Amino acid sequence: MYSNDRILTPMIIKMNKFGKVLISRPAGREAWLAYQSTLEECGNEDFIEVDFEGVEVLTPSWADEFLTPLFGSFKNRVGLKNTTNPSVIESLKILNLDR
Amino acid sequence: MLYSCIGMDDKLLAIGKTAKLLGVSIDTLRRWDKKGKFSSARIGSAGNRYYRKSDIDLFLGDSFAMARDWAGNKIPYEPDQKYYCQTRDVFQARLEHFQTELLVENKNTFPSLISAISGEIGNNSFDHNIGNWPDILGVYFLYSLTEKKVVLADRGLGILATLKKVRRNLDSHKEALRVAFTETISGRGLESRGNGLKFVRGVVMRNPIKLFFQTGDAVLTLQQNEENFDIEISEKYIRGCIAMIEF
């Protein structure tokens, strides 16, 4: 029962908690490093949902430092949500993360 | 400049009035005068500074020329604080302000993409020059919502010098600029990706945006639906990079 609950409730990463304008590599890298302790709480079979609501600007540089390693670590257990912002769409596209 | 050199038809404005018109401080105007960047006329026994209205109009009308002068001038000088982002933090703060203003002015267009490509170009300057700036640190960042344009410039190493670190056979600014905008390559040794300028190109090609980008003597102009990738050679040399985005 417990394990089923965990599968049904994925870990949600609210990207706007890192800011509304996510542009530089160092800021993306810092976000990734700072989030490690939170990601450690994620079990081996848990899913992660990345929610872009409230993000006004995303660049490939920032995304490459955060999303690329996230997908590298959790692979097909990562899902994306609220990706309608044009800069989010274009950044995901160039990094081949627009699944 | 001597008063006698000025034609009688030229209207002269005092330094305080000129500072207000240009949106800079009086100290900045004095500094620019000393460096020959924007010369005054010295009048009277006290040598008060006055400025020709025609010079002010020229200065105001061509913000790109102002940035280009800063980026290409053999004598390095710090730009006016209004446009100067010495560190990445200052650039981030000003870009966020720009994004906020863009959202208010352009609700129906594409502010996020304009901010994103401005951010990529500006941050590229920091990424590739940190610790190695030849003289003046940071980027020049100017935008005008009425003219719908953004100008970014740096006095960094330039794309050729940066990419030569990982691709030694590059021997011209033209080829370096082509590689930067078409191939996934990074001049930073341990970094596997270099997508920034490819991203900029893709956004420009898919949206009503025009881009001018110069490094060294190589000039690239791009616009929506333009598949051609022509790089021209400019007579004016810029060691670092200068970009103008029109939207």
Coordinates of C-alpha atoms in Angstrom, one line a residue:
Chain A
M1 CA 0.0 0.0 0.0
Y2 CA 2.8 2.4 0.9
S3 CA 4.8 1.7 -2.2
N4 CA 1.6 2.2 -4.4
D5 CA 1.0 5.6 -2.8
R6 CA 4.6 6.6 -3.6
I7 CA 4.2 5.6 -7.2
L8 CA 0.9 7.5 -7.5
T9 CA 2.4 10.7 -6.0
P10 CA 5.6 11.6 -7.9
M11 CA 8.1 14.0 -6.6
I12 CA 7.3 17.4 -8.1
I13 CA 10.0 19.9 -8.9
K14 CA 8.6 23.3 -9.1
M15 CA 11.0 25.2 -11.3
N16 CA 9.7 28.6 -10.4
K17 CA 11.2 28.0 -6.9
F18 CA 14.6 28.5 -8.6
G19 CA 13.4 31.8 -10.1
K20 CA 11.3 33.1 -13.0
V21 CA 14.3 33.9 -15.3
L22 CA 16.5 30.9 -15.5
I23 CA 19.4 31.8 -17.8
S24 CA 23.0 31.2 -16.8
R25 CA 25.0 28.0 -16.5
P26 CA 26.4 28.8 -13.0
A27 CA 22.8 29.4 -11.7
G28 CA 21.7 26.1 -13.2
R29 CA 24.7 24.3 -11.8
E30 CA 24.0 25.8 -8.4
A31 CA 20.4 24.8 -8.5
W32 CA 21.4 21.2 -9.4
L33 CA 23.9 21.0 -6.6
A34 CA 21.6 22.5 -4.1
Y35 CA 18.8 20.1 -5.0
Q36 CA 20.8 17.0 -4.5
S37 CA 19.7 16.5 -0.9
T38 CA 16.1 16.7 -2.0
L39 CA 16.6 14.2 -4.8
E40 CA 18.2 11.8 -2.4
E41 CA 14.8 11.4 -0.8
C42 CA 13.5 10.0 -4.1
G43 CA 13.3 6.2 -4.1
N44 CA 14.7 4.0 -6.9
E45 CA 11.3 3.5 -8.5
D46 CA 9.8 6.9 -7.8
F47 CA 8.8 9.3 -10.6
I48 CA 9.8 13.0 -10.9
E49 CA 7.6 15.6 -12.4
V50 CA 9.2 18.8 -13.5
D51 CA 6.7 21.6 -13.4
F52 CA 7.5 24.8 -15.4
E53 CA 4.5 26.8 -14.2
G54 CA 5.6 30.4 -13.5
V55 CA 8.9 30.2 -15.4
E56 CA 9.1 33.2 -17.7
V57 CA 12.4 32.5 -19.3
L58 CA 14.5 29.4 -19.6
T59 CA 17.7 29.0 -21.7
P60 CA 19.5 25.9 -22.8
S61 CA 22.5 26.9 -20.7
W62 CA 20.5 26.8 -17.4
A63 CA 18.5 23.7 -18.5
D64 CA 21.7 21.9 -19.5
E65 CA 23.1 22.2 -16.0
F66 CA 19.9 21.0 -14.3
L67 CA 17.7 19.0 -16.6
T68 CA 20.4 17.1 -18.5
P69 CA 21.9 15.5 -15.3
L70 CA 18.3 15.0 -14.0
F71 CA 17.4 13.0 -17.0
G72 CA 20.7 11.3 -16.9
S73 CA 20.1 10.1 -13.4
F74 CA 16.4 9.3 -13.5
K75 CA 16.0 8.6 -17.2
N76 CA 12.4 7.7 -18.2
R77 CA 11.2 8.3 -14.7
V78 CA 11.2 12.1 -15.4
G79 CA 8.1 13.8 -16.7
L80 CA 7.5 17.4 -17.8
K81 CA 4.5 19.6 -17.0
N82 CA 3.3 23.1 -18.1
T83 CA 5.9 23.4 -20.9
T84 CA 3.9 25.9 -23.0
N85 CA 6.3 28.9 -22.5
P86 CA 8.1 29.4 -25.8
S87 CA 11.6 29.6 -24.3
V88 CA 10.9 26.4 -22.4
I89 CA 9.8 24.7 -25.6
E90 CA 12.8 25.9 -27.5
S91 CA 15.3 25.0 -24.8
L92 CA 13.9 21.5 -24.3
K93 CA 14.0 21.0 -28.1
I94 CA 17.6 21.9 -28.5
L95 CA 18.6 19.7 -25.6
N96 CA 16.5 16.8 -27.0
L97 CA 14.5 16.7 -23.8
D98 CA 11.2 17.5 -25.4
R99 CA 9.5 14.2 -24.8
Chain B
M1 CA 37.2 71.6 -28.8
L2 CA 37.3 75.3 -29.0
Y3 CA 34.2 77.5 -29.2
S4 CA 35.6 79.2 -32.3
C5 CA 35.4 75.9 -34.1
I6 CA 31.7 75.6 -33.7
G7 CA 29.4 77.0 -36.3
M8 CA 27.1 79.8 -35.2
D9 CA 24.1 77.7 -36.2
D10 CA 24.9 75.0 -33.6
K11 CA 22.8 75.3 -30.5
L12 CA 24.8 74.7 -27.4
L13 CA 23.5 73.0 -24.3
A14 CA 25.0 73.1 -20.8
I15 CA 26.4 70.0 -19.3
G16 CA 23.5 69.5 -16.9
K17 CA 20.9 69.6 -19.6
T18 CA 23.0 67.3 -21.8
A19 CA 23.4 64.8 -19.0
K20 CA 19.6 64.7 -18.6
L21 CA 19.0 64.3 -22.3
L22 CA 21.5 61.4 -22.6
G23 CA 20.4 59.8 -19.3
V24 CA 24.0 59.8 -17.8
S25 CA 25.6 61.7 -15.0
I26 CA 27.6 64.9 -15.3
D27 CA 30.6 63.0 -14.0
T28 CA 30.2 60.5 -16.8
L29 CA 30.1 63.3 -19.4
R30 CA 33.3 64.8 -17.9
R31 CA 35.0 61.4 -18.1
W32 CA 33.8 60.9 -21.7
D33 CA 35.2 64.3 -22.5
K34 CA 38.6 63.6 -21.1
K35 CA 38.8 60.3 -23.0
G36 CA 37.6 61.9 -26.2
K37 CA 34.5 59.7 -26.4
F38 CA 32.1 62.6 -26.4
S39 CA 33.8 65.9 -26.6
S40 CA 32.5 69.2 -25.3
A41 CA 33.2 72.8 -26.2
R42 CA 34.9 74.8 -23.4
I43 CA 33.5 78.3 -23.1
G44 CA 34.4 81.3 -21.0
S45 CA 37.3 81.9 -18.6
A46 CA 35.9 79.2 -16.3
G47 CA 36.0 76.7 -19.2
N48 CA 32.5 75.4 -18.7
R49 CA 31.5 72.5 -20.8
Y50 CA 28.9 72.9 -23.5
Y51 CA 27.6 70.4 -26.1
R52 CA 26.3 70.8 -29.6
K53 CA 22.7 69.8 -30.0
S54 CA 23.6 68.0 -33.3
D55 CA 26.2 65.9 -31.5
I56 CA 23.6 65.0 -28.8
D57 CA 21.1 64.0 -31.5
L58 CA 23.6 61.8 -33.2
F59 CA 24.6 60.2 -30.0
L60 CA 21.0 59.5 -29.0
G61 CA 20.0 58.3 -32.4
D62 CA 22.6 55.5 -32.6
S63 CA 22.8 53.5 -29.5
F64 CA 24.4 50.7 -31.6
A65 CA 27.2 53.0 -32.7
M66 CA 27.8 53.8 -29.0
A67 CA 28.2 50.1 -28.1
R68 CA 30.3 49.4 -31.1
D69 CA 32.6 52.3 -30.2
W70 CA 33.0 50.9 -26.7
A71 CA 33.6 47.3 -28.0
G72 CA 36.0 48.3 -30.8
N73 CA 37.8 51.3 -29.3
K74 CA 41.6 50.8 -29.0
I75 CA 41.5 52.7 -25.7
P76 CA 39.5 50.7 -23.2
Y77 CA 37.1 52.6 -21.1
E78 CA 34.2 51.6 -18.8
P79 CA 30.8 52.3 -20.4
D80 CA 28.2 54.4 -18.6
Q81 CA 26.9 52.5 -15.6
K82 CA 23.4 52.5 -17.1
Y83 CA 24.5 50.0 -19.7
Y84 CA 27.4 48.3 -17.9
C85 CA 27.1 44.9 -16.4
Q86 CA 30.5 44.2 -14.9
T87 CA 29.4 40.9 -13.4
R88 CA 27.0 38.2 -14.2
D89 CA 24.8 39.1 -11.2
V90 CA 24.3 42.6 -12.5
F91 CA 23.5 41.2 -16.0
Q92 CA 20.9 38.8 -14.5
A93 CA 19.2 41.6 -12.5
R94 CA 19.0 43.9 -15.6
L95 CA 17.8 41.1 -17.8
E96 CA 15.0 40.3 -15.3
H97 CA 14.0 44.0 -15.3
F98 CA 14.0 43.9 -19.1
Q99 CA 11.8 40.8 -19.1
T100 CA 9.4 42.5 -16.8
E101 CA 9.2 45.6 -19.0
L102 CA 8.9 43.4 -22.1
L103 CA 5.9 41.5 -20.6
V104 CA 4.1 44.8 -20.0
E105 CA 4.8 46.1 -23.5
N106 CA 4.4 43.0 -25.5
K107 CA 1.8 40.7 -24.0
N108 CA 0.9 39.2 -27.4
T109 CA 4.4 38.6 -28.7
F110 CA 7.3 36.6 -27.5
P111 CA 9.1 38.3 -24.6
S112 CA 10.4 35.0 -23.2
L113 CA 12.3 34.3 -26.4
I114 CA 13.8 37.8 -26.7
S115 CA 15.0 37.5 -23.1
A116 CA 16.2 34.0 -23.6
I117 CA 18.4 34.8 -26.6
S118 CA 19.6 38.0 -25.0
G119 CA 20.5 35.9 -21.9
E120 CA 22.3 33.3 -24.0
I121 CA 24.4 35.9 -25.8
G122 CA 25.2 37.9 -22.6
N123 CA 26.0 34.8 -20.6
N124 CA 28.2 33.5 -23.4
S125 CA 30.4 36.5 -22.9
F126 CA 30.8 35.7 -19.2
D127 CA 31.2 31.9 -19.7
H128 CA 34.0 32.3 -22.2
N129 CA 36.0 35.2 -20.7
I130 CA 35.8 34.7 -17.0
G131 CA 39.3 35.1 -15.6
N132 CA 40.7 36.0 -19.0
W133 CA 39.1 39.4 -19.9
P134 CA 41.8 41.3 -21.8
D135 CA 40.9 44.7 -20.3
I136 CA 37.4 45.8 -19.3
L137 CA 35.3 43.1 -17.6
G138 CA 31.7 42.3 -18.4
V139 CA 29.1 43.2 -20.9
Y140 CA 27.4 46.2 -22.4
F141 CA 23.7 45.7 -22.3
L142 CA 21.4 48.3 -23.8
Y143 CA 17.7 47.9 -24.7
S144 CA 15.0 50.1 -26.1
L145 CA 11.4 49.1 -26.0
T146 CA 10.4 51.9 -28.3
E147 CA 13.0 51.0 -30.9
K148 CA 12.4 47.3 -30.1
K149 CA 16.0 46.4 -30.0
V150 CA 18.7 45.0 -27.7
V151 CA 22.4 45.6 -28.0
L152 CA 25.0 43.4 -26.3
A153 CA 28.7 43.8 -26.5
D154 CA 31.9 42.7 -24.8
R155 CA 35.6 43.4 -25.0
G156 CA 36.5 39.7 -24.5
L157 CA 38.7 37.3 -26.4
G158 CA 36.3 36.8 -29.2
I159 CA 34.9 33.6 -30.7
L160 CA 38.0 32.7 -32.7
A161 CA 40.4 32.8 -29.8
T162 CA 37.9 30.9 -27.6
L163 CA 37.2 28.1 -30.1
K164 CA 40.8 27.7 -31.1
K165 CA 41.4 26.2 -27.6
V166 CA 39.5 23.1 -28.7
R167 CA 39.7 23.4 -32.5
R168 CA 43.3 24.5 -33.3
N169 CA 42.9 24.5 -37.1
L170 CA 40.4 27.4 -37.0
D171 CA 42.2 30.3 -38.7
S172 CA 39.6 33.0 -39.4
H173 CA 36.9 34.9 -37.5
K174 CA 34.5 34.0 -40.3
E175 CA 35.0 30.3 -39.9
A176 CA 34.9 30.5 -36.1
L177 CA 31.6 32.4 -36.3
R178 CA 30.1 29.8 -38.7
V179 CA 31.2 27.0 -36.3
A180 CA 29.7 28.8 -33.3
F181 CA 26.3 29.2 -34.9
T182 CA 26.1 25.8 -36.6
E183 CA 27.9 23.2 -34.6
T184 CA 27.6 21.9 -31.1
I185 CA 31.0 22.9 -29.7
S186 CA 32.2 24.5 -26.5
G187 CA 35.4 26.4 -26.0
R188 CA 35.4 25.3 -22.4
G189 CA 37.5 22.2 -22.1
L190 CA 35.5 20.0 -19.8
E191 CA 32.1 21.0 -21.1
S192 CA 30.5 18.7 -23.6
R193 CA 27.9 21.1 -25.0
G194 CA 27.8 24.4 -26.6
N195 CA 24.3 24.9 -27.7
G196 CA 23.9 28.6 -26.9
L197 CA 24.3 30.2 -30.3
K198 CA 22.6 27.4 -32.2
F199 CA 19.6 28.1 -29.9
V200 CA 19.8 31.8 -30.8
R201 CA 19.9 30.9 -34.5
G202 CA 16.9 28.6 -34.3
V203 CA 14.8 31.1 -32.4
V204 CA 15.6 33.9 -34.8
M205 CA 14.8 31.7 -37.8
R206 CA 11.4 30.7 -36.4
N207 CA 10.3 34.2 -35.2
P208 CA 10.0 37.7 -36.5
I209 CA 13.4 38.7 -35.1
K210 CA 16.6 40.1 -36.8
L211 CA 20.0 39.5 -35.5
F212 CA 23.3 41.2 -36.2
F213 CA 26.3 39.5 -34.7
Q214 CA 30.0 40.5 -35.1
T215 CA 33.2 39.0 -33.8
G216 CA 36.6 40.1 -35.1
D217 CA 36.0 41.2 -38.7
A218 CA 33.2 38.6 -39.3
V219 CA 29.6 39.8 -39.4
L220 CA 26.5 37.5 -39.4
T221 CA 23.0 38.8 -40.1
L222 CA 20.0 36.4 -39.6
Q223 CA 16.3 36.8 -39.8
Q224 CA 13.1 34.8 -39.9
N225 CA 12.9 32.0 -42.5
E226 CA 16.4 32.8 -43.8
E227 CA 18.1 29.5 -44.5
N228 CA 21.2 31.2 -46.1
F229 CA 24.1 31.5 -43.7
D230 CA 26.2 34.3 -45.2
I231 CA 29.0 35.8 -43.2
E232 CA 30.4 39.1 -44.4
I233 CA 33.7 40.8 -43.6
S234 CA 33.6 44.2 -41.9
E235 CA 36.1 46.9 -42.2
K236 CA 35.6 47.7 -38.5
Y237 CA 37.3 45.2 -36.2
I238 CA 35.9 44.1 -32.8
R239 CA 38.1 41.9 -30.7
G240 CA 35.2 40.6 -28.6
C241 CA 31.6 40.3 -29.8
I242 CA 28.7 42.7 -30.5
A243 CA 25.1 41.7 -31.1
M244 CA 22.0 43.6 -32.0
I245 CA 18.6 41.9 -31.7
E246 CA 15.6 43.7 -33.4
F247 CA 12.1 42.5 -32.7

